[in-house]
């Protein structure tokens, strides 16, 4: 049987960045302070991914459920994302980062949606790290959209394969995550990449996202390297 164990460095790491609110509460600060500190951790994670040879990094920055948060917090998060994009794009581009956005970007308004699209175009040729930002993203919506596309295209049911279906998801062209990290001790997938995480290794870190740094990223990769991945097959 072929050796199907994976390379010890994950090609694609996906992160559910959780714990910004608790980080702020523990310091008697408003939630926005936690999100601001979380944005700094985003920069550290990108640097850690680049320096460790990870090729795809997907960050869950805003879920489709996050719209249910108080309007003020939604506005703070939208502002932070806009600010982050404006202040970091030049450096990301120089570092060879390609930006891709999945999710309903248009819900953030035409200005941010257009800026995100311009950033995707500007960085399209970069290939050091593909940074996938999940914004207003929901895994179930992704699957339903793909099903709609299959029906609209009139694909006969018996011809619809997993491979064809995957090409209709928002992550078309992006390999499935090898490793999912969720910070803050919560142990849920929370409607993230439901289809794409089918065989990912799951790592739940107790560290709150604003505290997550290069050492935590490195420790996660070390843990991953010890995992035996079988993709449903049994060893012979
Ligand atoms: C979860 O913490 C985090 C979020 C809902 C948003 C993630 C946002 C950032 C990391 C900052 C901005 C992003 C970019 C790309 C610049 P929580 O608020 O659910 O924390 P809690 O569970 O402790 O309340």
JSON list of C-alpha atoms in Angstrom, two decimals, residues 105-226:
[
{"chain": "A", "resi": 105, "resn": "UNK", "atom": "CA", "xyz": [-17.81, 40.10, 1.50]},
{"chain": "A", "resi": 106, "resn": "UNK", "atom": "CA", "xyz": [-20.56, 42.28, 0.01]},
{"chain": "A", "resi": 107, "resn": "UNK", "atom": "CA", "xyz": [-22.32, 42.30, 3.39]},
{"chain": "A", "resi": 108, "resn": "UNK", "atom": "CA", "xyz": [-19.55, 44.59, 4.69]},
{"chain": "A", "resi": 109, "resn": "UNK", "atom": "CA", "xyz": [-20.58, 47.26, 2.18]},
{"chain": "A", "resi": 110, "resn": "UNK", "atom": "CA", "xyz": [-19.29, 48.27, -1.24]},
{"chain": "A", "resi": 111, "resn": "UNK", "atom": "CA", "xyz": [-16.17, 50.07, -0.01]},
{"chain": "A", "resi": 112, "resn": "UNK", "atom": "CA", "xyz": [-14.59, 47.19, 1.92]},
{"chain": "A", "resi": 113, "resn": "UNK", "atom": "CA", "xyz": [-15.82, 44.65, -0.67]},
{"chain": "A", "resi": 114, "resn": "UNK", "atom": "CA", "xyz": [-14.09, 46.63, -3.45]},
{"chain": "A", "resi": 115, "resn": "UNK", "atom": "CA", "xyz": [-10.90, 47.03, -1.42]},
{"chain": "A", "resi": 116, "resn": "UNK", "atom": "CA", "xyz": [-10.79, 43.30, -0.74]},
{"chain": "A", "resi": 117, "resn": "UNK", "atom": "CA", "xyz": [-11.22, 42.55, -4.41]},
{"chain": "A", "resi": 118, "resn": "UNK", "atom": "CA", "xyz": [-8.48, 45.03, -5.33]},
{"chain": "A", "resi": 119, "resn": "UNK", "atom": "CA", "xyz": [-6.17, 43.38, -2.77]},
{"chain": "A", "resi": 120, "resn": "UNK", "atom": "CA", "xyz": [-6.88, 39.96, -4.29]},
{"chain": "A", "resi": 121, "resn": "UNK", "atom": "CA", "xyz": [-6.05, 41.29, -7.75]},
{"chain": "A", "resi": 122, "resn": "UNK", "atom": "CA", "xyz": [-2.89, 43.08, -6.58]},
{"chain": "A", "resi": 123, "resn": "UNK", "atom": "CA", "xyz": [-1.51, 39.98, -4.85]},
{"chain": "A", "resi": 124, "resn": "UNK", "atom": "CA", "xyz": [-2.75, 37.39, -7.36]},
{"chain": "A", "resi": 125, "resn": "UNK", "atom": "CA", "xyz": [0.74, 36.46, -8.60]},
{"chain": "A", "resi": 126, "resn": "UNK", "atom": "CA", "xyz": [2.27, 36.00, -5.12]},
{"chain": "A", "resi": 127, "resn": "UNK", "atom": "CA", "xyz": [3.03, 32.45, -4.09]},
{"chain": "A", "resi": 128, "resn": "UNK", "atom": "CA", "xyz": [4.95, 32.42, -0.82]},
{"chain": "A", "resi": 129, "resn": "UNK", "atom": "CA", "xyz": [1.83, 32.14, 1.32]},
{"chain": "A", "resi": 130, "resn": "UNK", "atom": "CA", "xyz": [-1.81, 32.04, 0.34]},
{"chain": "A", "resi": 131, "resn": "UNK", "atom": "CA", "xyz": [-3.74, 33.85, 3.06]},
{"chain": "A", "resi": 132, "resn": "UNK", "atom": "CA", "xyz": [-7.42, 32.96, 2.96]},
{"chain": "A", "resi": 133, "resn": "UNK", "atom": "CA", "xyz": [-9.60, 35.31, 4.98]},
{"chain": "A", "resi": 134, "resn": "UNK", "atom": "CA", "xyz": [-12.99, 33.87, 5.87]},
{"chain": "A", "resi": 135, "resn": "UNK", "atom": "CA", "xyz": [-15.28, 36.90, 6.20]},
{"chain": "A", "resi": 136, "resn": "UNK", "atom": "CA", "xyz": [-18.99, 36.50, 6.86]},
{"chain": "A", "resi": 137, "resn": "UNK", "atom": "CA", "xyz": [-18.32, 32.86, 6.15]},
{"chain": "A", "resi": 138, "resn": "UNK", "atom": "CA", "xyz": [-20.48, 29.88, 7.04]},
{"chain": "A", "resi": 139, "resn": "UNK", "atom": "CA", "xyz": [-19.69, 26.29, 6.13]},
{"chain": "A", "resi": 140, "resn": "UNK", "atom": "CA", "xyz": [-23.32, 25.29, 5.59]},
{"chain": "A", "resi": 141, "resn": "UNK", "atom": "CA", "xyz": [-23.96, 28.29, 3.33]},
{"chain": "A", "resi": 142, "resn": "UNK", "atom": "CA", "xyz": [-20.86, 27.34, 1.33]},
{"chain": "A", "resi": 143, "resn": "UNK", "atom": "CA", "xyz": [-22.28, 23.84, 0.78]},
{"chain": "A", "resi": 144, "resn": "UNK", "atom": "CA", "xyz": [-25.78, 25.11, -0.07]},
{"chain": "A", "resi": 145, "resn": "UNK", "atom": "CA", "xyz": [-24.32, 27.60, -2.58]},
{"chain": "A", "resi": 146, "resn": "UNK", "atom": "CA", "xyz": [-22.36, 24.80, -4.21]},
{"chain": "A", "resi": 147, "resn": "UNK", "atom": "CA", "xyz": [-25.52, 22.67, -4.43]},
{"chain": "A", "resi": 148, "resn": "UNK", "atom": "CA", "xyz": [-27.37, 25.59, -6.03]},
{"chain": "A", "resi": 149, "resn": "UNK", "atom": "CA", "xyz": [-24.59, 26.01, -8.58]},
{"chain": "A", "resi": 150, "resn": "UNK", "atom": "CA", "xyz": [-24.71, 22.30, -9.42]},
{"chain": "A", "resi": 151, "resn": "UNK", "atom": "CA", "xyz": [-28.47, 22.52, -9.99]},
{"chain": "A", "resi": 152, "resn": "UNK", "atom": "CA", "xyz": [-28.20, 25.72, -12.03]},
{"chain": "A", "resi": 153, "resn": "UNK", "atom": "CA", "xyz": [-25.55, 24.07, -14.20]},
{"chain": "A", "resi": 154, "resn": "UNK", "atom": "CA", "xyz": [-27.94, 21.17, -14.76]},
{"chain": "A", "resi": 155, "resn": "UNK", "atom": "CA", "xyz": [-25.39, 18.56, -13.68]},
{"chain": "A", "resi": 156, "resn": "UNK", "atom": "CA", "xyz": [-27.18, 15.17, -13.82]},
{"chain": "A", "resi": 157, "resn": "UNK", "atom": "CA", "xyz": [-27.33, 13.77, -10.24]},
{"chain": "A", "resi": 158, "resn": "UNK", "atom": "CA", "xyz": [-25.47, 10.59, -11.17]},
{"chain": "A", "resi": 159, "resn": "UNK", "atom": "CA", "xyz": [-22.61, 12.66, -12.59]},
{"chain": "A", "resi": 160, "resn": "UNK", "atom": "CA", "xyz": [-22.07, 14.73, -9.44]},
{"chain": "A", "resi": 161, "resn": "UNK", "atom": "CA", "xyz": [-18.93, 13.45, -7.72]},
{"chain": "A", "resi": 162, "resn": "UNK", "atom": "CA", "xyz": [-17.15, 14.72, -4.61]},
{"chain": "A", "resi": 163, "resn": "UNK", "atom": "CA", "xyz": [-14.42, 16.14, -6.83]},
{"chain": "A", "resi": 164, "resn": "UNK", "atom": "CA", "xyz": [-16.91, 18.05, -8.99]},
{"chain": "A", "resi": 165, "resn": "UNK", "atom": "CA", "xyz": [-18.80, 19.29, -5.95]},
{"chain": "A", "resi": 166, "resn": "UNK", "atom": "CA", "xyz": [-15.61, 20.53, -4.27]},
{"chain": "A", "resi": 167, "resn": "UNK", "atom": "CA", "xyz": [-14.93, 22.66, -7.33]},
{"chain": "A", "resi": 168, "resn": "UNK", "atom": "CA", "xyz": [-18.19, 24.53, -6.70]},
{"chain": "A", "resi": 169, "resn": "UNK", "atom": "CA", "xyz": [-17.25, 25.48, -3.14]},
{"chain": "A", "resi": 170, "resn": "UNK", "atom": "CA", "xyz": [-15.71, 28.87, -2.34]},
{"chain": "A", "resi": 171, "resn": "UNK", "atom": "CA", "xyz": [-12.40, 27.11, -1.68]},
{"chain": "A", "resi": 172, "resn": "UNK", "atom": "CA", "xyz": [-12.03, 25.81, -5.24]},
{"chain": "A", "resi": 173, "resn": "UNK", "atom": "CA", "xyz": [-8.31, 25.50, -5.99]},
{"chain": "A", "resi": 174, "resn": "UNK", "atom": "CA", "xyz": [-7.30, 25.55, -2.31]},
{"chain": "A", "resi": 175, "resn": "UNK", "atom": "CA", "xyz": [-6.22, 22.20, -0.83]},
{"chain": "A", "resi": 176, "resn": "UNK", "atom": "CA", "xyz": [-8.16, 21.03, 2.24]},
{"chain": "A", "resi": 177, "resn": "UNK", "atom": "CA", "xyz": [-6.69, 22.11, 5.59]},
{"chain": "A", "resi": 178, "resn": "UNK", "atom": "CA", "xyz": [-4.30, 19.59, 7.13]},
{"chain": "A", "resi": 179, "resn": "UNK", "atom": "CA", "xyz": [-4.48, 21.18, 10.57]},
{"chain": "A", "resi": 180, "resn": "UNK", "atom": "CA", "xyz": [-7.25, 23.13, 12.29]},
{"chain": "A", "resi": 181, "resn": "UNK", "atom": "CA", "xyz": [-6.27, 25.17, 15.34]},
{"chain": "A", "resi": 182, "resn": "UNK", "atom": "CA", "xyz": [-8.91, 26.66, 17.60]},
{"chain": "A", "resi": 183, "resn": "UNK", "atom": "CA", "xyz": [-7.72, 28.88, 20.41]},
{"chain": "A", "resi": 184, "resn": "UNK", "atom": "CA", "xyz": [-9.27, 29.70, 23.80]},
{"chain": "A", "resi": 185, "resn": "UNK", "atom": "CA", "xyz": [-10.08, 26.15, 24.88]},
{"chain": "A", "resi": 186, "resn": "UNK", "atom": "CA", "xyz": [-13.39, 25.84, 22.99]},
{"chain": "A", "resi": 187, "resn": "UNK", "atom": "CA", "xyz": [-13.76, 22.52, 21.20]},
{"chain": "A", "resi": 188, "resn": "UNK", "atom": "CA", "xyz": [-16.14, 23.15, 18.34]},
{"chain": "A", "resi": 189, "resn": "UNK", "atom": "CA", "xyz": [-16.00, 23.61, 14.58]},
{"chain": "A", "resi": 190, "resn": "UNK", "atom": "CA", "xyz": [-18.67, 26.37, 14.73]},
{"chain": "A", "resi": 191, "resn": "UNK", "atom": "CA", "xyz": [-19.79, 26.18, 11.09]},
{"chain": "A", "resi": 192, "resn": "UNK", "atom": "CA", "xyz": [-16.27, 26.77, 9.75]},
{"chain": "A", "resi": 193, "resn": "UNK", "atom": "CA", "xyz": [-15.03, 24.79, 6.74]},
{"chain": "A", "resi": 194, "resn": "UNK", "atom": "CA", "xyz": [-17.40, 21.85, 7.23]},
{"chain": "A", "resi": 195, "resn": "UNK", "atom": "CA", "xyz": [-16.70, 20.04, 3.97]},
{"chain": "A", "resi": 196, "resn": "UNK", "atom": "CA", "xyz": [-13.03, 20.93, 3.78]},
{"chain": "A", "resi": 197, "resn": "UNK", "atom": "CA", "xyz": [-12.13, 19.84, 7.33]},
{"chain": "A", "resi": 198, "resn": "UNK", "atom": "CA", "xyz": [-13.24, 16.23, 6.75]},
{"chain": "A", "resi": 199, "resn": "UNK", "atom": "CA", "xyz": [-9.76, 14.80, 7.38]},
{"chain": "A", "resi": 200, "resn": "UNK", "atom": "CA", "xyz": [-8.02, 17.69, 9.15]},
{"chain": "A", "resi": 201, "resn": "UNK", "atom": "CA", "xyz": [-6.15, 17.10, 12.38]},
{"chain": "A", "resi": 202, "resn": "UNK", "atom": "CA", "xyz": [-7.81, 19.12, 15.15]},
{"chain": "A", "resi": 203, "resn": "UNK", "atom": "CA", "xyz": [-5.83, 21.02, 17.73]},
{"chain": "A", "resi": 204, "resn": "UNK", "atom": "CA", "xyz": [-7.51, 22.89, 20.57]},
{"chain": "A", "resi": 205, "resn": "UNK", "atom": "CA", "xyz": [-5.22, 25.34, 22.32]},
{"chain": "A", "resi": 206, "resn": "UNK", "atom": "CA", "xyz": [-6.10, 26.88, 25.69]},
{"chain": "A", "resi": 207, "resn": "UNK", "atom": "CA", "xyz": [-4.30, 30.11, 24.72]},
{"chain": "A", "resi": 208, "resn": "UNK", "atom": "CA", "xyz": [-6.58, 33.10, 24.04]},
{"chain": "A", "resi": 209, "resn": "UNK", "atom": "CA", "xyz": [-6.12, 34.38, 20.49]},
{"chain": "A", "resi": 210, "resn": "UNK", "atom": "CA", "xyz": [-4.54, 37.76, 21.42]},
{"chain": "A", "resi": 211, "resn": "UNK", "atom": "CA", "xyz": [-1.84, 35.84, 23.32]},
{"chain": "A", "resi": 212, "resn": "UNK", "atom": "CA", "xyz": [-1.21, 33.34, 20.52]},
{"chain": "A", "resi": 213, "resn": "UNK", "atom": "CA", "xyz": [2.31, 33.84, 19.21]},
{"chain": "A", "resi": 214, "resn": "UNK", "atom": "CA", "xyz": [5.11, 32.28, 17.20]},
{"chain": "A", "resi": 215, "resn": "UNK", "atom": "CA", "xyz": [5.92, 29.77, 19.95]},
{"chain": "A", "resi": 216, "resn": "UNK", "atom": "CA", "xyz": [2.30, 28.58, 20.10]},
{"chain": "A", "resi": 217, "resn": "UNK", "atom": "CA", "xyz": [2.23, 28.24, 16.32]},
{"chain": "A", "resi": 218, "resn": "UNK", "atom": "CA", "xyz": [5.47, 26.24, 16.40]},
{"chain": "A", "resi": 219, "resn": "UNK", "atom": "CA", "xyz": [4.12, 24.01, 19.21]},
{"chain": "A", "resi": 220, "resn": "UNK", "atom": "CA", "xyz": [0.98, 23.35, 17.14]},
{"chain": "A", "resi": 221, "resn": "UNK", "atom": "CA", "xyz": [3.09, 22.24, 14.18]},
{"chain": "A", "resi": 222, "resn": "UNK", "atom": "CA", "xyz": [5.15, 20.00, 16.47]},
{"chain": "A", "resi": 223, "resn": "UNK", "atom": "CA", "xyz": [1.98, 18.37, 17.76]},
{"chain": "A", "resi": 224, "resn": "UNK", "atom": "CA", "xyz": [0.75, 17.93, 14.18]},
{"chain": "A", "resi": 225, "resn": "UNK", "atom": "CA", "xyz": [4.01, 16.22, 13.21]},
{"chain": "A", "resi": 226, "resn": "UNK", "atom": "CA", "xyz": [3.28, 13.47, 15.76]}
]
